[in-house]
PDB file of C-alpha atoms and ligand atoms in Angstrom:
ATOM      1  CA  MET Q   1     116.659 158.839 137.484  1.00 91.00           C
ATOM      2  CA  LEU Q   2     117.009 160.011 133.927  1.00 94.00           C
ATOM      3  CA  PRO Q   3     120.395 159.443 132.207  1.00 94.00           C
ATOM      4  CA  LEU Q   4     121.571 162.483 130.245  1.00 94.00           C
ATOM      5  CA  CYS Q   5     125.123 161.861 129.086  1.00 95.00           C
ATOM      6  CA  GLU Q   6     128.478 160.297 129.896  1.00 96.00           C
ATOM      7  CA  LEU Q   7     130.537 162.185 132.489  1.00 96.00           C
ATOM      8  CA  ASP Q   8     133.615 162.238 130.295  1.00 95.00           C
ATOM      9  CA  THR Q   9     131.815 164.268 127.607  1.00 95.00           C
ATOM     10  CA  LEU Q  10     131.593 167.242 130.022  1.00 95.00           C
ATOM     11  CA  GLU Q  11     134.542 169.600 130.462  1.00 92.00           C
ATOM     12  CA  THR Q  12     135.219 171.385 133.738  1.00 89.00           C
ATOM     13  CA  GLY Q  13     134.510 175.103 133.398  1.00 84.00           C
ATOM     14  CA  ARG Q  14     132.019 174.674 130.575  1.00 89.00           C
ATOM     15  CA  ALA Q  15     128.293 174.096 130.612  1.00 95.00           C
ATOM     16  CA  ARG Q  16     126.081 172.179 128.239  1.00 95.00           C
ATOM     17  CA  ARG Q  17     122.378 172.430 127.423  1.00 96.00           C
ATOM     18  CA  VAL Q  18     120.366 169.208 127.234  1.00 95.00           C
ATOM     19  CA  LEU Q  19     116.830 169.277 125.874  1.00 95.00           C
ATOM     20  CA  ILE Q  20     114.336 167.117 127.780  1.00 94.00           C
ATOM     21  CA  GLY Q  21     110.892 167.326 126.259  1.00 90.00           C
ATOM     22  CA  SER Q  22     110.073 171.035 126.249  1.00 89.00           C
ATOM     23  CA  VAL Q  23     112.626 172.135 128.859  1.00 92.00           C
ATOM     24  CA  THR Q  24     116.362 172.654 128.672  1.00 95.00           C
ATOM     25  CA  VAL Q  25     118.650 171.591 131.494  1.00 96.00           C
ATOM     26  CA  LEU Q  26     122.127 173.002 132.018  1.00 97.00           C
ATOM     27  CA  LEU Q  27     124.854 170.615 133.101  1.00 97.00           C
ATOM     28  CA  VAL Q  28     128.035 172.063 134.543  1.00 96.00           C
ATOM     29  CA  ARG Q  29     130.954 169.906 135.637  1.00 95.00           C
ATOM     30  CA  THR Q  30     132.452 171.321 138.821  1.00 93.00           C
ATOM     31  CA  GLY Q  31     135.018 168.645 139.635  1.00 92.00           C
ATOM     32  CA  PRO Q  32     136.420 165.268 138.560  1.00 92.00           C
ATOM     33  CA  ASP Q  33     133.282 163.456 139.703  1.00 92.00           C
ATOM     34  CA  THR Q  34     130.854 166.308 140.288  1.00 95.00           C
ATOM     35  CA  VAL Q  35     128.172 167.711 138.004  1.00 96.00           C
ATOM     36  CA  HIS Q  36     125.413 170.197 138.850  1.00 97.00           C
ATOM     37  CA  ALA Q  37     122.168 170.545 136.912  1.00 97.00           C
ATOM     38  CA  TYR Q  38     119.916 173.590 136.583  1.00 97.00           C
ATOM     39  CA  LEU Q  39     116.988 174.627 134.504  1.00 97.00           C
ATOM     40  CA  ASN Q  40     118.094 176.912 131.663  1.00 96.00           C
ATOM     41  CA  ARG Q  41     115.953 179.747 133.025  1.00 96.00           C
ATOM     42  CA  CYS Q  42     117.266 183.022 134.398  1.00 97.00           C
ATOM     43  CA  PRO Q  43     115.393 184.098 137.559  1.00 97.00           C
ATOM     44  CA  HIS Q  44     115.471 187.717 136.341  1.00 98.00           C
ATOM     45  CA  LEU Q  45     113.064 187.449 133.376  1.00 97.00           C
ATOM     46  CA  GLY Q  46     112.412 183.700 133.181  1.00 96.00           C
ATOM     47  CA  ILE Q  47     114.189 183.368 129.841  1.00 96.00           C
ATOM     48  CA  PRO Q  48     117.120 181.061 128.977  1.00 96.00           C
ATOM     49  CA  LEU Q  49     120.555 181.988 130.278  1.00 96.00           C
ATOM     50  CA  GLY Q  50     121.818 181.287 126.801  1.00 91.00           C
ATOM     51  CA  TRP Q  51     120.746 179.827 123.483  1.00 88.00           C
ATOM     52  CA  GLN Q  52     124.178 178.343 122.773  1.00 91.00           C
ATOM     53  CA  ASP Q  53     126.545 176.368 125.026  1.00 90.00           C
ATOM     54  CA  SER Q  54     129.258 178.962 124.417  1.00 89.00           C
ATOM     55  CA  GLN Q  55     127.069 181.667 126.057  1.00 88.00           C
ATOM     56  CA  LEU Q  56     126.541 179.914 129.392  1.00 95.00           C
ATOM     57  CA  MET Q  57     129.726 180.656 131.317  1.00 95.00           C
ATOM     58  CA  SER Q  58     131.606 183.776 132.342  1.00 94.00           C
ATOM     59  CA  PRO Q  59     134.733 184.391 130.236  1.00 91.00           C
ATOM     60  CA  ASP Q  60     136.940 183.021 133.042  1.00 91.00           C
ATOM     61  CA  GLY Q  61     134.884 179.798 133.199  1.00 90.00           C
ATOM     62  CA  VAL Q  62     134.072 180.300 136.896  1.00 95.00           C
ATOM     63  CA  TYR Q  63     130.386 181.297 136.893  1.00 97.00           C
ATOM     64  CA  LEU Q  64     127.268 180.431 134.959  1.00 97.00           C
ATOM     65  CA  GLN Q  65     126.239 183.643 133.249  1.00 97.00           C
ATOM     66  CA  CYS Q  66     123.070 184.978 131.678  1.00 97.00           C
ATOM     67  CA  SER Q  67     123.722 186.215 128.159  1.00 96.00           C
ATOM     68  CA  THR Q  68     120.945 188.844 128.320  1.00 96.00           C
ATOM     69  CA  HIS Q  69     121.934 191.091 131.241  1.00 97.00           C
ATOM     70  CA  GLY Q  70     125.060 189.368 132.559  1.00 96.00           C
ATOM     71  CA  ALA Q  71     123.819 187.943 135.873  1.00 98.00           C
ATOM     72  CA  GLN Q  72     126.372 185.489 137.281  1.00 98.00           C
ATOM     73  CA  PHE Q  73     125.614 182.338 139.275  1.00 98.00           C
ATOM     74  CA  VAL Q  74     127.761 180.082 141.473  1.00 98.00           C
ATOM     75  CA  THR Q  75     128.115 176.787 139.608  1.00 97.00           C
ATOM     76  CA  THR Q  76     127.796 174.634 142.744  1.00 97.00           C
ATOM     77  CA  THR Q  77     124.735 176.348 144.268  1.00 97.00           C
ATOM     78  CA  GLY Q  78     122.981 178.296 141.500  1.00 98.00           C
ATOM     79  CA  GLU Q  79     122.999 181.459 143.635  1.00 98.00           C
ATOM     80  CA  CYS Q  80     123.146 184.734 141.747  1.00 98.00           C
ATOM     81  CA  ILE Q  81     126.124 186.748 143.015  1.00 98.00           C
ATOM     82  CA  SER Q  82     125.914 189.688 140.607  1.00 98.00           C
ATOM     83  CA  GLY Q  83     123.402 191.241 138.231  1.00 97.00           C
ATOM     84  CA  PRO Q  84     119.741 192.264 138.372  1.00 98.00           C
ATOM     85  CA  CYS Q  85     118.597 189.101 140.178  1.00 98.00           C
ATOM     86  CA  LEU Q  86     121.259 189.251 142.914  1.00 98.00           C
ATOM     87  CA  GLY Q  87     120.457 186.742 145.669  1.00 97.00           C
ATOM     88  CA  ASP Q  88     118.000 184.712 143.568  1.00 98.00           C
ATOM     89  CA  GLN Q  89     118.621 181.076 142.662  1.00 98.00           C
ATOM     90  CA  LEU Q  90     118.630 179.020 139.520  1.00 98.00           C
ATOM     91  CA  TRP Q  91     116.160 176.108 139.556  1.00 97.00           C
ATOM     92  CA  SER Q  92     118.370 173.267 140.802  1.00 97.00           C
ATOM     93  CA  ILE Q  93     117.836 169.635 139.808  1.00 97.00           C
ATOM     94  CA  SER Q  94     119.392 166.774 141.743  1.00 97.00           C
ATOM     95  CA  CYS Q  95     122.160 165.186 139.751  1.00 96.00           C
ATOM     96  CA  THR Q  96     124.247 162.092 140.393  1.00 96.00           C
ATOM     97  CA  ILE Q  97     126.938 160.042 138.681  1.00 96.00           C
ATOM     98  CA  VAL Q  98     126.485 156.297 138.266  1.00 96.00           C
ATOM     99  CA  ASP Q  99     129.040 154.257 136.336  1.00 96.00           C
ATOM    100  CA  ARG Q 100     130.347 157.545 134.833  1.00 96.00           C
ATOM    101  CA  HIS Q 101     126.904 158.448 133.509  1.00 97.00           C
ATOM    102  CA  VAL Q 102     125.178 161.701 134.540  1.00 97.00           C
ATOM    103  CA  LEU Q 103     121.625 161.207 135.791  1.00 97.00           C
ATOM    104  CA  ILE Q 104     119.048 163.701 137.051  1.00 96.00           C
ATOM    105  CA  GLU Q 105     115.838 163.445 139.053  1.00 95.00           C
ATOM    106  CA  GLU Q 106     113.234 163.761 136.308  1.00 92.00           C
ATOM    107  CA  HIS Q 107     110.430 164.532 138.774  1.00 93.00           C
ATOM    108  CA  GLU Q 108     112.201 167.780 139.765  1.00 95.00           C
ATOM    109  CA  LEU Q 109     111.695 169.240 136.284  1.00 93.00           C
ATOM    110  CA  PRO Q 110     108.799 171.687 135.826  1.00 90.00           C
ATOM    111  CA  THR Q 111     105.615 170.112 134.545  1.00 83.00           C
ATOM    112  CA  PRO Q 112     104.321 171.355 131.188  1.00 70.00           C
ATOM    113  CA  LYS Q 113     101.565 173.956 131.394  1.00 65.00           C
ATOM    114  CA  ARG Q 114      98.169 172.768 130.272  1.00 58.00           C
ATOM    115  CA  THR Q 115      95.909 175.203 128.425  1.00 53.00           C
TER     116      THR Q 115
HETATM  117  S1  FES S 201     117.325 187.937 131.869  1.00 95.24           S
HETATM  118 FE1  FES S 201     119.070 187.102 132.870  1.00 95.24          FE
HETATM  119  S2  FES S 201     119.973 188.788 133.858  1.00 95.24           S
HETATM  120 FE2  FES S 201     118.231 189.632 132.882  1.00 95.24          FE
END
């Protein structure tokens, strides 16, 4: 498990980007002791949902949202419920809380492409 941050640095209804090597993970706190992690990659075009933390959520703070075409995703499942990739899923990464630290399963991240 890879530690990313302390739980108390995450606000409910907001998401944060965390850079791990060449990939960016989104962390979204969905409850007092619950955090979900996703790859910052929209299933529509394979580009980041947002390039700034302030672009990652719908204005009401309920859904993750793509800043390019407005697709919205359920924070607890990553399912797209509106937009051009309706029914698709964000790339989910297992996330757990240990001693109020947020950890993810590093092996679930995409492997870098070799050329
Ligand atoms: S790139 Fe995300 S909705 Fe089009």
